Short mmCIF file of N, CA and C in Angstrom, two decimals:
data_model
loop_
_atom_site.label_atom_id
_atom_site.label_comp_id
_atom_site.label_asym_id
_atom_site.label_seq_id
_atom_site.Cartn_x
_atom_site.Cartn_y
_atom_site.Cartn_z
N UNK A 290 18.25 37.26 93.75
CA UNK A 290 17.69 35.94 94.02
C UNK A 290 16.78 36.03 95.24
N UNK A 291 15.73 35.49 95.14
CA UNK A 291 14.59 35.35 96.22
C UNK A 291 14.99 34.53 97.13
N UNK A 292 15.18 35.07 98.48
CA UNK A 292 15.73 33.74 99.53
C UNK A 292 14.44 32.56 99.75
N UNK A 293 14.88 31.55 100.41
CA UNK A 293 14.60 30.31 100.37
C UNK A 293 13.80 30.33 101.67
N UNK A 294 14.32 30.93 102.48
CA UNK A 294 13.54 30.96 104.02
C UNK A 294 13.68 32.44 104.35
N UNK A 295 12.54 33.00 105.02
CA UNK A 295 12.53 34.19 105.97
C UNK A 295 12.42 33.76 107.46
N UNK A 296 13.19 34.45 108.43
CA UNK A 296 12.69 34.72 110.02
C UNK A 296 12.04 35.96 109.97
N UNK A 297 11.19 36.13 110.74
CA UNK A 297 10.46 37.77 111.09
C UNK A 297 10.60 37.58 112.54
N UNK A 298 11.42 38.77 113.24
CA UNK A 298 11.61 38.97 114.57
C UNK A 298 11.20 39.73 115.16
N UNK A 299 10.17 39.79 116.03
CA UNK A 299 9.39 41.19 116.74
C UNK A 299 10.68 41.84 117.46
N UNK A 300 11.12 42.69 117.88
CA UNK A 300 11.71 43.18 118.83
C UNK A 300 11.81 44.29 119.70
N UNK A 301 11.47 44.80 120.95
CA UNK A 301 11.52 46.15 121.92
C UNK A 301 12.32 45.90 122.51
N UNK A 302 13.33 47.12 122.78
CA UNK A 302 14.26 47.21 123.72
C UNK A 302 15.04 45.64 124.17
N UNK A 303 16.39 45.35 123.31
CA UNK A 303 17.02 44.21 123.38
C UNK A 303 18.17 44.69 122.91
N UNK A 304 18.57 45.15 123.08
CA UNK A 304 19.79 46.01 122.61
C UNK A 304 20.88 44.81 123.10
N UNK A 305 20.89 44.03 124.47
CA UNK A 305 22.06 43.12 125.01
C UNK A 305 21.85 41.95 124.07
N UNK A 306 20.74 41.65 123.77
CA UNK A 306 20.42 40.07 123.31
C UNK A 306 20.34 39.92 121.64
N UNK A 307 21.22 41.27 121.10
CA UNK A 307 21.24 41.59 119.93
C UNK A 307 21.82 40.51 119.22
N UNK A 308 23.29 41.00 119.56
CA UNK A 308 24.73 40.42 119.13
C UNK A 308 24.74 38.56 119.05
N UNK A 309 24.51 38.09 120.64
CA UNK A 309 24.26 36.56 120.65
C UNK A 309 22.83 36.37 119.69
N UNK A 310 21.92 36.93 120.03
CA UNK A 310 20.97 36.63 118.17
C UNK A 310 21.42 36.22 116.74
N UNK A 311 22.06 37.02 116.18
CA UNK A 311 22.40 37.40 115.47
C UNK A 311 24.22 36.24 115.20
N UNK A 312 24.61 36.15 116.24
CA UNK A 312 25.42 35.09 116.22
C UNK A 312 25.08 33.49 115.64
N UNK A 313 24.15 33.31 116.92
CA UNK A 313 23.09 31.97 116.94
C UNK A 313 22.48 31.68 115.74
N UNK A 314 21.95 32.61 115.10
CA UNK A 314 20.62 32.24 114.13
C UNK A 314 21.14 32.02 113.06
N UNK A 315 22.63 33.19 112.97
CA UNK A 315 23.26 33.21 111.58
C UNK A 315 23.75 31.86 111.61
N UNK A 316 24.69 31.69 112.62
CA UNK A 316 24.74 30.09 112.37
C UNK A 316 24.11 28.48 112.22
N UNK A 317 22.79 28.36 112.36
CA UNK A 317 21.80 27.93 112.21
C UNK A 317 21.30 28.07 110.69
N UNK A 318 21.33 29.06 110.08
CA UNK A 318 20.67 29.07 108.96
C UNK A 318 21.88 29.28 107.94
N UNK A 319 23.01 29.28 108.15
CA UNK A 319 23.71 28.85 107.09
C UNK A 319 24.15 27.71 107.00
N UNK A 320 24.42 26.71 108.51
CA UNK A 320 24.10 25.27 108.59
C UNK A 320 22.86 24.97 107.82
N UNK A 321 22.23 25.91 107.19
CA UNK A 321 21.44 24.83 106.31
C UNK A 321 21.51 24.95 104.89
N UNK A 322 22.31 25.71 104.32
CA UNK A 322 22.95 25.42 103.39
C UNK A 322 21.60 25.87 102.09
N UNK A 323 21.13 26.95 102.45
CA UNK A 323 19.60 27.63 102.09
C UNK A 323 19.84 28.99 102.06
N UNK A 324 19.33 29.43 100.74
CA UNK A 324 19.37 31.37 100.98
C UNK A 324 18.24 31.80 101.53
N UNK A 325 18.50 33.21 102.75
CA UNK A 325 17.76 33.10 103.83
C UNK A 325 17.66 34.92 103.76
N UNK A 326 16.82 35.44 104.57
CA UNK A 326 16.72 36.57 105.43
C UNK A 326 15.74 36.79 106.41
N UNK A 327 16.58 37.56 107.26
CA UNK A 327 15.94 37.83 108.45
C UNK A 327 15.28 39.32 108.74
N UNK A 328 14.25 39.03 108.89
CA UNK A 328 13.82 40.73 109.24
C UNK A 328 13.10 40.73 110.33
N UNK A 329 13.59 42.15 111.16
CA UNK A 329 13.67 42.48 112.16
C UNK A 329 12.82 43.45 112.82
N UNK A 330 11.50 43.35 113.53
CA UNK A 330 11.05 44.55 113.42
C UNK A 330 11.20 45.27 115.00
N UNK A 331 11.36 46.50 114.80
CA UNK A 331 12.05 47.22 115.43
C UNK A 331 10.59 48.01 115.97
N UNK A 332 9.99 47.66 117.26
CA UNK A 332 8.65 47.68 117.94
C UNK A 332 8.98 49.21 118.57
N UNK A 333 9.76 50.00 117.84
CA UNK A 333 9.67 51.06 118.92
C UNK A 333 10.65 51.65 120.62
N UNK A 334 11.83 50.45 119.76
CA UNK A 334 12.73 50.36 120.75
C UNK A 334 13.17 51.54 121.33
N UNK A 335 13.33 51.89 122.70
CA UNK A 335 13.85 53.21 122.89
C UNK A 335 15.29 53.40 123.67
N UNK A 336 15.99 51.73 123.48
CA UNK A 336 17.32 51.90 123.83
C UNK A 336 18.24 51.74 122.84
N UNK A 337 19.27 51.30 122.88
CA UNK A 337 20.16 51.26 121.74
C UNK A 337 20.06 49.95 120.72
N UNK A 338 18.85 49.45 120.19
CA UNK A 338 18.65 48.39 119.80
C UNK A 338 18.63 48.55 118.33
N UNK A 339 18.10 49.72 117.83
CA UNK A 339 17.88 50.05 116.32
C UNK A 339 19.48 50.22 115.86
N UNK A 340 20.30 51.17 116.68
CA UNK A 340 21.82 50.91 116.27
C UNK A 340 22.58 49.70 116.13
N UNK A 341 22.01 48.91 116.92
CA UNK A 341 22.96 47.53 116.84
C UNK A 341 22.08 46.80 115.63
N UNK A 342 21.10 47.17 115.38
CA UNK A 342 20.72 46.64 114.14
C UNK A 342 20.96 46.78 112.77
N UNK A 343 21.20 48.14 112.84
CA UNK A 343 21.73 48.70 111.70
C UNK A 343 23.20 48.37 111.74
N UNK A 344 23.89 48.53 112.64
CA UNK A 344 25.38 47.95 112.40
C UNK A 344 25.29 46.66 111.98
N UNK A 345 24.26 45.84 112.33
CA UNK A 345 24.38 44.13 111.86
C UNK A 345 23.95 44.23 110.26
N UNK A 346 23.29 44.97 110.03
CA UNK A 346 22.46 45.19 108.76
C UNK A 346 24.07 45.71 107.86
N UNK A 347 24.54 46.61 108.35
CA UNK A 347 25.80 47.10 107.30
C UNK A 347 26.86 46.29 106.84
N UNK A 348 26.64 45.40 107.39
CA UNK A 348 27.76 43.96 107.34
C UNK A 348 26.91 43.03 107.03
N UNK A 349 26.07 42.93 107.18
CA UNK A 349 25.24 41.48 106.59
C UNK A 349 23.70 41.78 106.33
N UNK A 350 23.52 42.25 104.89
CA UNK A 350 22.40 43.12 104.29
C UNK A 350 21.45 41.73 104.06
N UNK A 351 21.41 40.24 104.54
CA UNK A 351 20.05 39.07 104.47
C UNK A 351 19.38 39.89 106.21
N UNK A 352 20.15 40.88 106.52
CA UNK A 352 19.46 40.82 107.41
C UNK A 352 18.60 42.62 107.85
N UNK A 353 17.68 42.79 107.34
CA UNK A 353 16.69 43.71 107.42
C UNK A 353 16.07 44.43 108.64
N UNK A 354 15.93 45.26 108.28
CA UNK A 354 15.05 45.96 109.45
C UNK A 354 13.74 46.74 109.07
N UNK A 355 12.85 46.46 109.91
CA UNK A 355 11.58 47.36 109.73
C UNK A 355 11.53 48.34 110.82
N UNK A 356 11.22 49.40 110.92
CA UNK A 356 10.71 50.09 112.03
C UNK A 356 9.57 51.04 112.04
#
């Protein structure tokens, strides 16, 4: 099924502001009661930001990554 809404997220080096993201937004967009995904693009991060993405990604596949 084709989701209903996309986010596109630039992101460099955010590795801390991952988790509360990803908290926040998810809850926001399932308060709306809409099939959704989020994709994430991954600007070249050179701290631990692509891992915490992919761990969010392995548990909750609306949510994508580009790099």
């Amino acid at each position: 099924m084709k989701p209903e809404l996309t986010v596109v997220i630039p992101l460099y080096n955010e590795q801390d502001s991952i988790p509360p993201l990803y908290t926040e937004l998810t809850a926001v967009l399932e308060g709306l009661k809409r099939t959704y995904e989020v994709i994430v693009v991954n600007d070249g991060s050179t701290d631990g930001s692509l891992a915490r993405l992919r761990e969010i990604n392995s548990r909750d596949p609306r949510w994508r990554i580009i790099t």
